[in-house]
CSV table of N, CA and C and ligand atoms in Angstrom, one decimal:
chain,number,residue,atom,x,y,z
A,12,MET,N,35.1,68.6,76.9
A,12,MET,CA,34.4,67.8,75.8
A,12,MET,C,33.6,68.5,74.5
A,13,LYS,N,33.4,67.8,73.6
A,13,LYS,CA,33.3,68.8,72.5
A,13,LYS,C,31.2,68.8,72.8
A,14,PRO,N,31.0,69.8,72.0
A,14,PRO,CA,29.6,70.0,72.0
A,14,PRO,C,29.0,69.0,71.2
A,15,ILE,N,27.5,69.0,71.5
A,15,ILE,CA,26.5,68.2,70.3
A,15,ILE,C,25.5,69.5,69.8
A,16,TYR,N,25.3,69.1,68.5
A,16,TYR,CA,24.5,70.3,67.9
A,16,TYR,C,23.2,69.8,67.6
A,17,ILE,N,22.2,70.4,68.3
A,17,ILE,CA,20.4,70.1,67.9
A,17,ILE,C,20.1,71.3,67.3
A,18,LEU,N,20.2,71.0,65.9
A,18,LEU,CA,19.7,72.0,64.9
A,18,LEU,C,18.1,71.7,64.2
A,19,ASN,N,17.4,72.8,64.2
A,19,ASN,CA,15.6,72.7,63.7
A,19,ASN,C,15.6,73.6,62.6
A,20,GLY,N,14.8,72.9,61.8
A,20,GLY,CA,14.6,73.4,60.4
A,20,GLY,C,13.4,74.8,60.6
A,21,PRO,N,12.7,74.8,59.2
A,21,PRO,CA,11.9,75.9,59.0
A,21,PRO,C,10.4,75.3,59.8
A,22,ASN,N,9.7,76.9,60.4
A,22,ASN,CA,8.7,76.4,60.8
A,22,ASN,C,8.9,76.3,62.8
A,23,LEU,N,9.6,75.5,63.0
A,23,LEU,CA,10.0,74.9,64.3
A,23,LEU,C,9.9,76.0,65.2
A,24,ASN,N,10.1,77.2,64.9
A,24,ASN,CA,10.3,78.3,65.9
A,24,ASN,C,8.5,78.3,66.4
A,25,ARG,N,7.6,78.1,65.6
A,25,ARG,CA,6.2,78.0,65.8
A,25,ARG,C,5.8,77.0,66.6
A,26,LEU,N,6.6,76.0,67.1
A,26,LEU,CA,6.4,74.7,67.8
A,26,LEU,C,5.4,75.1,69.3
A,27,GLY,N,4.4,74.7,69.2
A,27,GLY,CA,3.3,74.9,70.5
A,27,GLY,C,2.1,75.8,69.8
A,28,LYS,N,2.4,76.2,68.7
A,28,LYS,CA,1.2,76.7,68.2
A,28,LYS,C,0.9,76.3,67.0
A,29,ARG,N,1.9,76.1,66.5
A,29,ARG,CA,1.6,75.2,65.0
A,29,ARG,C,1.0,73.9,64.7
A,30,GLU,N,-0.2,73.7,64.3
A,30,GLU,CA,-0.8,72.5,64.0
A,30,GLU,C,-0.5,71.2,65.2
A,31,PRO,N,-1.2,72.0,66.3
A,31,PRO,CA,-0.9,71.2,67.4
A,31,PRO,C,-1.6,69.7,67.5
A,32,ASP,N,-2.5,69.4,66.8
A,32,ASP,CA,-2.8,68.1,66.7
A,32,ASP,C,-1.5,67.1,66.0
A,33,ILE,N,-0.8,67.7,65.5
A,33,ILE,CA,0.8,67.0,64.9
A,33,ILE,C,1.7,67.4,65.6
A,34,TYR,N,1.9,68.4,65.9
A,34,TYR,CA,3.3,68.6,66.6
A,34,TYR,C,3.3,69.1,68.0
A,35,GLY,N,1.7,68.9,68.6
A,35,GLY,CA,1.7,68.8,70.0
A,35,GLY,C,2.0,70.6,70.7
A,36,LEU,N,1.9,70.6,71.8
A,36,LEU,CA,1.8,71.9,72.5
A,36,LEU,C,3.1,72.3,73.3
A,37,ILE,N,3.9,71.6,73.1
A,37,ILE,CA,5.4,71.9,73.8
A,37,ILE,C,6.0,72.8,72.9
A,38,THR,N,6.6,73.7,73.3
A,38,THR,CA,7.5,75.1,72.8
A,38,THR,C,8.9,74.6,72.6
A,39,LEU,N,9.6,75.1,71.4
A,39,LEU,CA,11.0,74.8,71.0
A,39,LEU,C,11.9,75.1,72.4
A,40,SER,N,11.2,76.3,73.0
A,40,SER,CA,12.2,76.6,74.1
A,40,SER,C,12.1,75.6,75.3
A,41,GLU,N,11.2,75.0,75.5
A,41,GLU,CA,10.9,74.0,76.3
A,41,GLU,C,11.5,72.5,75.9
A,42,VAL,N,11.7,72.3,74.4
A,42,VAL,CA,12.4,71.3,73.9
A,42,VAL,C,13.6,71.7,74.3
A,43,GLU,N,14.5,73.2,74.2
A,43,GLU,CA,15.6,73.2,74.7
A,43,GLU,C,15.9,72.8,75.6
A,44,GLN,N,15.2,73.3,76.7
A,44,GLN,CA,15.6,72.9,77.8
A,44,GLN,C,15.5,71.3,78.5
A,45,MET,N,14.8,70.7,77.8
A,45,MET,CA,14.6,69.0,77.8
A,45,MET,C,16.1,68.4,77.1
A,46,CYS,N,16.3,69.3,76.4
A,46,CYS,CA,17.7,68.8,75.9
A,46,CYS,C,18.7,69.0,76.5
A,47,ARG,N,18.8,69.8,76.9
A,47,ARG,CA,20.2,70.5,78.0
A,47,ARG,C,20.3,69.9,79.3
A,48,ASP,N,18.8,69.4,79.9
A,48,ASP,CA,18.8,68.5,81.2
A,48,ASP,C,19.0,67.1,80.8
A,49,ALA,N,18.8,66.5,79.4
A,49,ALA,CA,19.0,65.4,79.3
A,49,ALA,C,20.7,65.3,78.7
A,50,ALA,N,21.1,66.3,78.4
A,50,ALA,CA,22.6,66.2,78.1
A,50,ALA,C,23.6,66.0,79.2
A,51,GLY,N,23.1,66.6,80.2
A,51,GLY,CA,23.9,66.8,81.5
A,51,GLY,C,25.2,67.4,81.3
A,52,GLU,N,26.4,67.0,81.7
A,52,GLU,CA,27.7,67.6,81.4
A,52,GLU,C,28.2,68.2,79.8
A,53,ARG,N,27.4,67.6,78.9
A,53,ARG,CA,27.5,67.7,77.7
A,53,ARG,C,27.3,69.0,77.0
A,54,PRO,N,28.0,69.9,76.8
A,54,PRO,CA,27.7,71.2,75.9
A,54,PRO,C,26.9,71.0,74.9
A,55,VAL,N,25.8,71.9,74.6
A,55,VAL,CA,24.9,71.5,73.8
A,55,VAL,C,24.9,73.2,72.8
A,56,GLU,N,24.7,72.8,71.8
A,56,GLU,CA,24.3,74.1,70.8
A,56,GLU,C,23.2,73.9,70.3
A,57,PHE,N,22.3,74.8,70.6
A,57,PHE,CA,20.7,74.3,70.3
A,57,PHE,C,20.2,75.6,69.2
A,58,HIS,N,19.9,75.2,68.0
A,58,HIS,CA,19.7,76.2,67.2
A,58,HIS,C,18.5,76.2,66.1
A,59,GLN,N,17.4,77.1,65.7
A,59,GLN,CA,16.4,77.1,64.9
A,59,GLN,C,16.8,78.2,64.0
A,60,SER,N,16.7,77.6,62.7
A,60,SER,CA,16.5,78.9,61.4
A,60,SER,C,15.2,78.2,60.3
A,61,ASN,N,14.8,79.5,60.0
A,61,ASN,CA,13.8,79.0,58.5
A,61,ASN,C,14.6,79.1,57.4
A,62,SER,N,16.0,79.6,57.8
A,62,SER,CA,17.1,79.6,56.5
A,62,SER,C,17.7,78.2,56.2
A,63,GLU,N,17.5,77.8,54.9
A,63,GLU,CA,18.8,76.7,54.5
A,63,GLU,C,20.3,77.0,55.0
A,64,GLU,N,20.8,78.4,54.3
A,64,GLU,CA,22.0,78.7,54.6
A,64,GLU,C,22.5,78.5,55.9
A,65,ARG,N,21.6,79.2,56.7
A,65,ARG,CA,21.6,79.3,58.1
A,65,ARG,C,22.2,77.8,58.6
A,66,LEU,N,21.2,76.9,58.3
A,66,LEU,CA,21.1,75.6,58.8
A,66,LEU,C,22.5,75.0,58.6
A,67,ILE,N,23.0,75.2,57.1
A,67,ILE,CA,24.4,74.5,56.5
A,67,ILE,C,25.4,75.3,57.2
A,68,GLU,N,25.7,76.3,57.7
A,68,GLU,CA,26.5,77.1,58.5
A,68,GLU,C,27.0,76.4,59.9
A,69,TRP,N,25.7,75.9,60.5
A,69,TRP,CA,25.8,75.4,61.8
A,69,TRP,C,26.3,73.8,61.2
A,70,VAL,N,25.9,73.1,60.3
A,70,VAL,CA,26.5,71.8,60.0
A,70,VAL,C,28.0,72.1,59.6
A,71,HIS,N,28.4,73.1,59.3
A,71,HIS,CA,29.9,73.3,59.0
A,71,HIS,C,30.5,73.4,60.2
A,72,GLU,N,29.9,74.3,61.2
A,72,GLU,CA,30.7,74.5,62.3
A,72,GLU,C,30.6,73.3,63.4
A,73,ALA,N,29.7,72.4,63.3
A,73,ALA,CA,29.7,70.9,63.8
A,73,ALA,C,30.8,70.3,63.2
A,74,ILE,N,31.3,70.3,61.9
A,74,ILE,CA,32.0,69.6,61.5
A,74,ILE,C,33.6,69.5,62.1
A,75,ASP,N,33.9,71.1,62.4
A,75,ASP,CA,35.2,71.5,63.0
A,75,ASP,C,34.8,71.2,64.5
A,76,GLU,N,33.7,71.6,65.4
A,76,GLU,CA,33.8,71.4,66.9
A,76,GLU,C,33.1,70.5,67.4
A,77,GLY,N,32.0,69.7,66.6
A,77,GLY,CA,31.0,68.8,67.2
A,77,GLY,C,31.4,67.5,67.2
A,78,ALA,N,30.7,66.8,68.2
A,78,ALA,CA,30.9,65.4,68.7
A,78,ALA,C,29.3,64.8,68.0
A,79,GLY,N,28.4,65.2,67.5
A,79,GLY,CA,27.3,64.7,67.4
A,79,GLY,C,26.3,65.6,67.0
A,80,ILE,N,25.2,65.1,65.9
A,80,ILE,CA,24.5,65.9,65.4
A,80,ILE,C,22.7,65.3,65.5
A,81,ILE,N,22.1,66.2,66.1
A,81,ILE,CA,20.7,65.8,66.2
A,81,ILE,C,20.0,67.0,65.2
A,82,ILE,N,19.3,66.4,64.1
A,82,ILE,CA,18.8,67.5,63.0
A,82,ILE,C,17.2,67.0,62.6
A,83,ASN,N,16.4,68.2,62.9
A,83,ASN,CA,15.3,68.2,62.4
A,83,ASN,C,15.1,69.2,61.7
A,84,PRO,N,15.4,68.7,60.3
A,84,PRO,CA,15.3,69.5,58.9
A,84,PRO,C,14.1,70.0,58.4
A,85,ALA,N,12.9,69.5,59.1
A,85,ALA,CA,11.7,70.0,58.7
A,85,ALA,C,11.6,69.8,57.2
A,86,ALA,N,10.7,70.7,56.9
A,86,ALA,CA,10.7,70.7,55.0
A,86,ALA,C,12.1,70.3,54.2
A,87,PHE,N,13.0,71.0,54.8
A,87,PHE,CA,14.5,70.7,54.1
A,87,PHE,C,15.1,69.2,53.8
A,88,THR,N,14.1,68.7,55.0
A,88,THR,CA,14.4,67.1,54.6
A,88,THR,C,14.3,66.5,53.6
A,89,PHE,N,13.1,67.0,52.7
A,89,PHE,CA,12.8,66.4,51.1
A,89,PHE,C,13.1,67.1,50.3
A,90,THR,N,14.0,68.4,50.6
A,90,THR,CA,14.0,69.4,49.0
A,90,THR,C,15.5,69.6,49.3
A,91,SER,N,16.4,69.6,50.2
A,91,SER,CA,17.9,70.1,50.4
A,91,SER,C,18.6,69.1,50.2
A,92,ILE,N,19.4,68.8,49.0
A,92,ILE,CA,20.5,68.2,48.5
A,92,ILE,C,21.8,69.0,49.1
A,93,ALA,N,21.5,70.5,49.2
A,93,ALA,CA,22.7,71.1,49.9
A,93,ALA,C,23.0,70.6,51.0
A,94,LEU,N,21.9,70.6,51.8
A,94,LEU,CA,22.0,70.3,53.4
A,94,LEU,C,22.8,68.8,53.5
A,95,LEU,N,22.1,67.8,52.8
A,95,LEU,CA,22.6,66.6,52.6
A,95,LEU,C,24.4,66.5,52.4
A,96,ASP,N,24.5,67.3,51.4
A,96,ASP,CA,26.0,67.5,51.1
A,96,ASP,C,26.9,67.9,52.2
A,97,ALA,N,26.1,69.1,53.2
A,97,ALA,CA,27.0,69.0,54.1
A,97,ALA,C,27.0,68.2,55.4
A,98,LEU,N,25.9,67.5,55.7
A,98,LEU,CA,26.0,66.6,56.3
A,98,LEU,C,26.7,65.3,56.1
A,99,LYS,N,27.2,65.0,54.7
A,99,LYS,CA,28.0,64.1,54.7
A,99,LYS,C,29.3,64.5,55.0
A,100,MET,N,29.8,65.6,55.2
A,100,MET,CA,31.3,65.7,55.6
A,100,MET,C,31.5,65.6,57.0
A,101,PHE,N,30.1,65.5,57.8
A,101,PHE,CA,30.3,65.3,59.0
A,101,PHE,C,30.9,64.0,59.6
A,102,LYS,N,31.9,63.8,60.3
A,102,LYS,CA,32.5,62.4,60.8
A,102,LYS,C,31.9,61.8,62.1
A,103,GLY,N,31.0,62.3,62.5
A,103,GLY,CA,30.6,61.8,64.0
A,103,GLY,C,28.8,61.4,63.6
A,104,PRO,N,28.2,60.7,64.8
A,104,PRO,CA,27.1,60.4,64.5
A,104,PRO,C,26.2,61.4,64.4
A,105,ILE,N,25.0,61.2,63.1
A,105,ILE,CA,23.9,62.1,63.0
A,105,ILE,C,22.4,61.5,63.3
A,106,ILE,N,21.7,61.8,64.3
A,106,ILE,CA,20.4,61.7,64.1
A,106,ILE,C,19.3,62.4,63.2
A,107,GLU,N,18.8,61.8,62.2
A,107,GLU,CA,17.6,62.5,61.5
A,107,GLU,C,16.4,62.4,62.7
A,108,PHE,N,15.8,63.7,63.2
A,108,PHE,CA,14.8,63.7,64.0
A,108,PHE,C,13.6,64.1,63.7
A,109,HIS,N,12.4,63.6,63.7
A,109,HIS,CA,11.0,64.2,63.1
A,109,HIS,C,9.9,64.0,64.6
A,110,ILE,N,9.1,65.0,65.0
A,110,ILE,CA,8.3,64.9,65.7
A,110,ILE,C,7.3,64.2,65.2
A,111,SER,N,6.5,64.5,64.3
A,111,SER,CA,5.7,63.4,63.7
A,111,SER,C,6.1,62.1,63.0
A,112,ASN,N,5.5,60.9,62.7
A,112,ASN,CA,6.0,59.9,62.1
A,112,ASN,C,5.9,60.4,60.6
A,113,VAL,N,6.8,60.7,59.8
A,113,VAL,CA,6.5,61.3,58.3
A,113,VAL,C,6.2,60.3,57.6
A,114,HIS,N,6.2,59.0,57.8
A,114,HIS,CA,6.0,57.8,56.8
A,114,HIS,C,4.5,57.6,56.8
A,115,ARG,N,3.5,58.3,58.1
A,115,ARG,CA,2.4,57.7,57.9
A,115,ARG,C,1.5,59.3,57.8
A,116,ARG,N,2.1,60.1,57.1
A,116,ARG,CA,1.8,61.3,56.4
A,116,ARG,C,1.3,61.3,54.9
A,117,GLU,N,1.5,62.5,54.3
A,117,GLU,CA,1.4,62.6,52.7
A,117,GLU,C,2.5,62.2,52.6
A,118,SER,N,2.7,61.9,51.0
A,118,SER,CA,3.7,61.1,50.4
A,118,SER,C,4.9,62.1,50.0
A,119,ILE,N,4.7,63.4,50.3
A,119,ILE,CA,5.6,64.5,50.0
A,119,ILE,C,6.5,64.4,51.1
A,120,TYR,N,6.2,63.7,52.3
A,120,TYR,CA,7.0,63.6,53.5
A,120,TYR,C,7.7,62.1,53.6
A,121,HIS,N,7.6,61.4,52.5
A,121,HIS,CA,8.3,60.1,52.5
A,121,HIS,C,9.7,59.9,51.7
A,122,ARG,N,10.2,60.9,51.3
A,122,ARG,CA,11.4,60.6,50.7
A,122,ARG,C,12.4,61.5,51.2
A,123,SER,N,13.4,61.2,52.1
A,123,SER,CA,14.3,62.1,52.7
A,123,SER,C,15.6,61.7,52.3
A,124,TYR,N,16.3,63.2,51.8
A,124,TYR,CA,17.5,63.1,51.4
A,124,TYR,C,18.3,63.0,52.6
A,125,VAL,N,18.0,63.4,53.6
A,125,VAL,CA,19.0,63.5,55.0
A,125,VAL,C,18.8,61.9,55.5
A,126,SER,N,18.1,61.3,55.2
A,126,SER,CA,18.6,59.7,55.2
A,126,SER,C,19.5,59.0,54.5
A,127,MET,N,20.1,59.6,53.5
A,127,MET,CA,21.1,59.0,53.0
A,127,MET,C,22.3,59.1,53.6
A,128,THR,N,22.4,59.6,54.7
A,128,THR,CA,23.7,60.0,55.4
A,128,THR,C,23.6,59.8,57.1
A,129,ALA,N,22.2,59.7,57.3
A,129,ALA,CA,22.0,60.0,58.9
A,129,ALA,C,22.5,58.5,59.1
A,130,THR,N,22.8,58.6,60.6
A,130,THR,CA,23.2,57.4,61.1
A,130,THR,C,22.1,56.5,61.5
A,131,THR,N,21.1,57.4,61.8
A,131,THR,CA,19.6,56.8,62.4
A,131,THR,C,18.4,57.8,62.2
A,132,VAL,N,17.3,57.4,62.3
A,132,VAL,CA,15.8,58.5,62.2
A,132,VAL,C,15.1,57.9,63.3
A,133,MET,N,14.8,58.9,63.8
A,133,MET,CA,13.5,59.1,65.1
A,133,MET,C,12.5,59.9,64.6
A,134,ALA,N,11.4,59.0,64.3
A,134,ALA,CA,10.2,59.9,63.9
A,134,ALA,C,9.0,59.5,64.8
A,135,GLY,N,8.3,60.1,65.0
A,135,GLY,CA,6.5,59.8,65.7
A,135,GLY,C,6.7,60.0,67.0
A,136,LEU,N,7.7,60.3,67.9
A,136,LEU,CA,8.0,60.3,69.4
A,136,LEU,C,7.4,61.4,69.9
A,137,GLY,N,6.8,62.5,69.2
A,137,GLY,CA,6.6,63.8,69.7
A,137,GLY,C,7.7,64.6,70.0
A,138,ALA,N,7.8,65.6,70.1
A,138,ALA,CA,8.5,66.6,71.2
A,138,ALA,C,9.3,65.9,72.0
A,139,GLN,N,8.4,65.2,72.9
A,139,GLN,CA,9.4,64.4,74.0
A,139,GLN,C,10.2,63.4,73.9
A,140,GLY,N,10.2,63.4,72.1
A,140,GLY,CA,11.3,62.4,71.8
A,140,GLY,C,12.6,63.2,71.8
A,141,TYR,N,12.9,64.4,71.8
A,141,TYR,CA,14.3,65.0,71.7
A,141,TYR,C,15.3,64.4,72.8
A,142,PRO,N,14.8,64.4,74.1
A,142,PRO,CA,15.6,64.0,75.1
A,142,PRO,C,16.3,62.6,74.8
A,143,MET,N,15.3,61.7,74.3
A,143,MET,CA,15.5,60.3,74.2
A,143,MET,C,16.9,60.5,73.0
A,144,ALA,N,16.7,61.5,72.0
A,144,ALA,CA,17.4,61.4,71.0
A,144,ALA,C,18.7,61.9,71.5
A,145,VAL,N,18.8,62.7,72.1
A,145,VAL,CA,20.1,63.1,73.0
A,145,VAL,C,20.6,62.0,73.7
A,146,GLN,N,19.8,61.1,74.6
A,146,GLN,CA,20.8,60.1,75.1
A,146,GLN,C,21.2,58.9,73.8
A,147,ALA,N,20.2,58.9,73.1
A,147,ALA,CA,20.7,58.2,71.7
A,147,ALA,C,22.3,58.3,71.4
A,148,LEU,N,22.1,59.9,71.0
A,148,LEU,CA,23.4,60.4,70.3
A,148,LEU,C,24.8,60.1,71.0
A,149,GLU,N,24.4,60.2,72.5
A,149,GLU,CA,25.5,60.0,73.5
A,149,GLU,C,25.9,58.6,73.5
A,150,SER,N,25.3,57.4,73.2
A,150,SER,CA,25.6,56.3,73.0
A,150,SER,C,26.2,55.7,71.8
A,151,LEU,N,25.7,56.6,70.6
A,151,LEU,CA,26.5,56.6,69.0
A,151,LEU,C,28.0,57.1,69.3
A,152,ILE,N,27.9,58.2,70.2
A,152,ILE,CA,29.3,58.9,70.2
A,152,ILE,C,30.3,57.9,71.1
A,153,ALA,N,29.6,57.4,72.1
A,153,ALA,CA,30.5,56.1,73.0
A,153,ALA,C,30.9,55.2,72.1
A,154,ARG,N,30.0,54.8,71.2
A,154,ARG,CA,30.2,53.6,70.3
A,154,ARG,C,31.1,54.1,69.0
A,155,GLU,N,31.3,55.6,69.0
A,155,GLU,CA,31.9,56.0,67.5
A,155,GLU,C,31.4,55.5,66.5
A,156,MET,N,29.8,55.3,66.3
A,156,MET,CA,29.1,55.2,65.3
A,156,MET,C,29.2,56.2,64.3
A,157,ARG,N,29.1,56.0,63.0
A,157,ARG,CA,28.9,57.1,61.9
A,157,ARG,C,27.7,56.9,61.5
B,12,DHK,C1,8.2,69.0,60.8
B,12,DHK,C2,7.9,69.6,59.5
B,12,DHK,O1,7.9,71.0,59.5
B,12,DHK,C3,7.6,68.9,58.3
B,12,DHK,O2,8.1,69.6,57.2
B,12,DHK,C4,8.0,67.5,58.5
B,12,DHK,C5,8.6,67.6,60.8
B,12,DHK,C6,7.9,66.7,59.5
B,12,DHK,C7,8.4,67.1,62.0
B,12,DHK,O3,7.8,66.1,62.3
B,12,DHK,O4,9.2,67.3,63.3
B,12,DHK,O5,7.6,66.7,57.5
């Protein structure tokens, strides 16, 4: 069974300590465990980096190895055409995930490059939304939706 890739962008390594009024108190390692539990027998590649290059390299790996991608690109959502170009090459379903409802925040968080290729967007569910994204991704994979 091909793995799913769960990729997290800049500053998410500080989850649990970072602006808890916006991002909550759950840590990224707790998020990882919730995702692995939700994935069941489906292998999971769970990664975080503050580097755009590293995130793009994991997308390239997913292009060759992965069944689906959940990506919280964080600030790169609104800045990176390079990340968009990498995701465009992925043939499986892509869920763009945001812990907060970016559309209810400052205008710098309103125009997403990733949404130009993502299959769907989940935002505002909090960190508890990650395992829901895993279930949604499994359904998209089963329906071969891109
Ligand atoms: C996380 C970030 O770091 C911000 O740059 C985004 C996103 C929102 C989140 O809600 O998960 O805008």
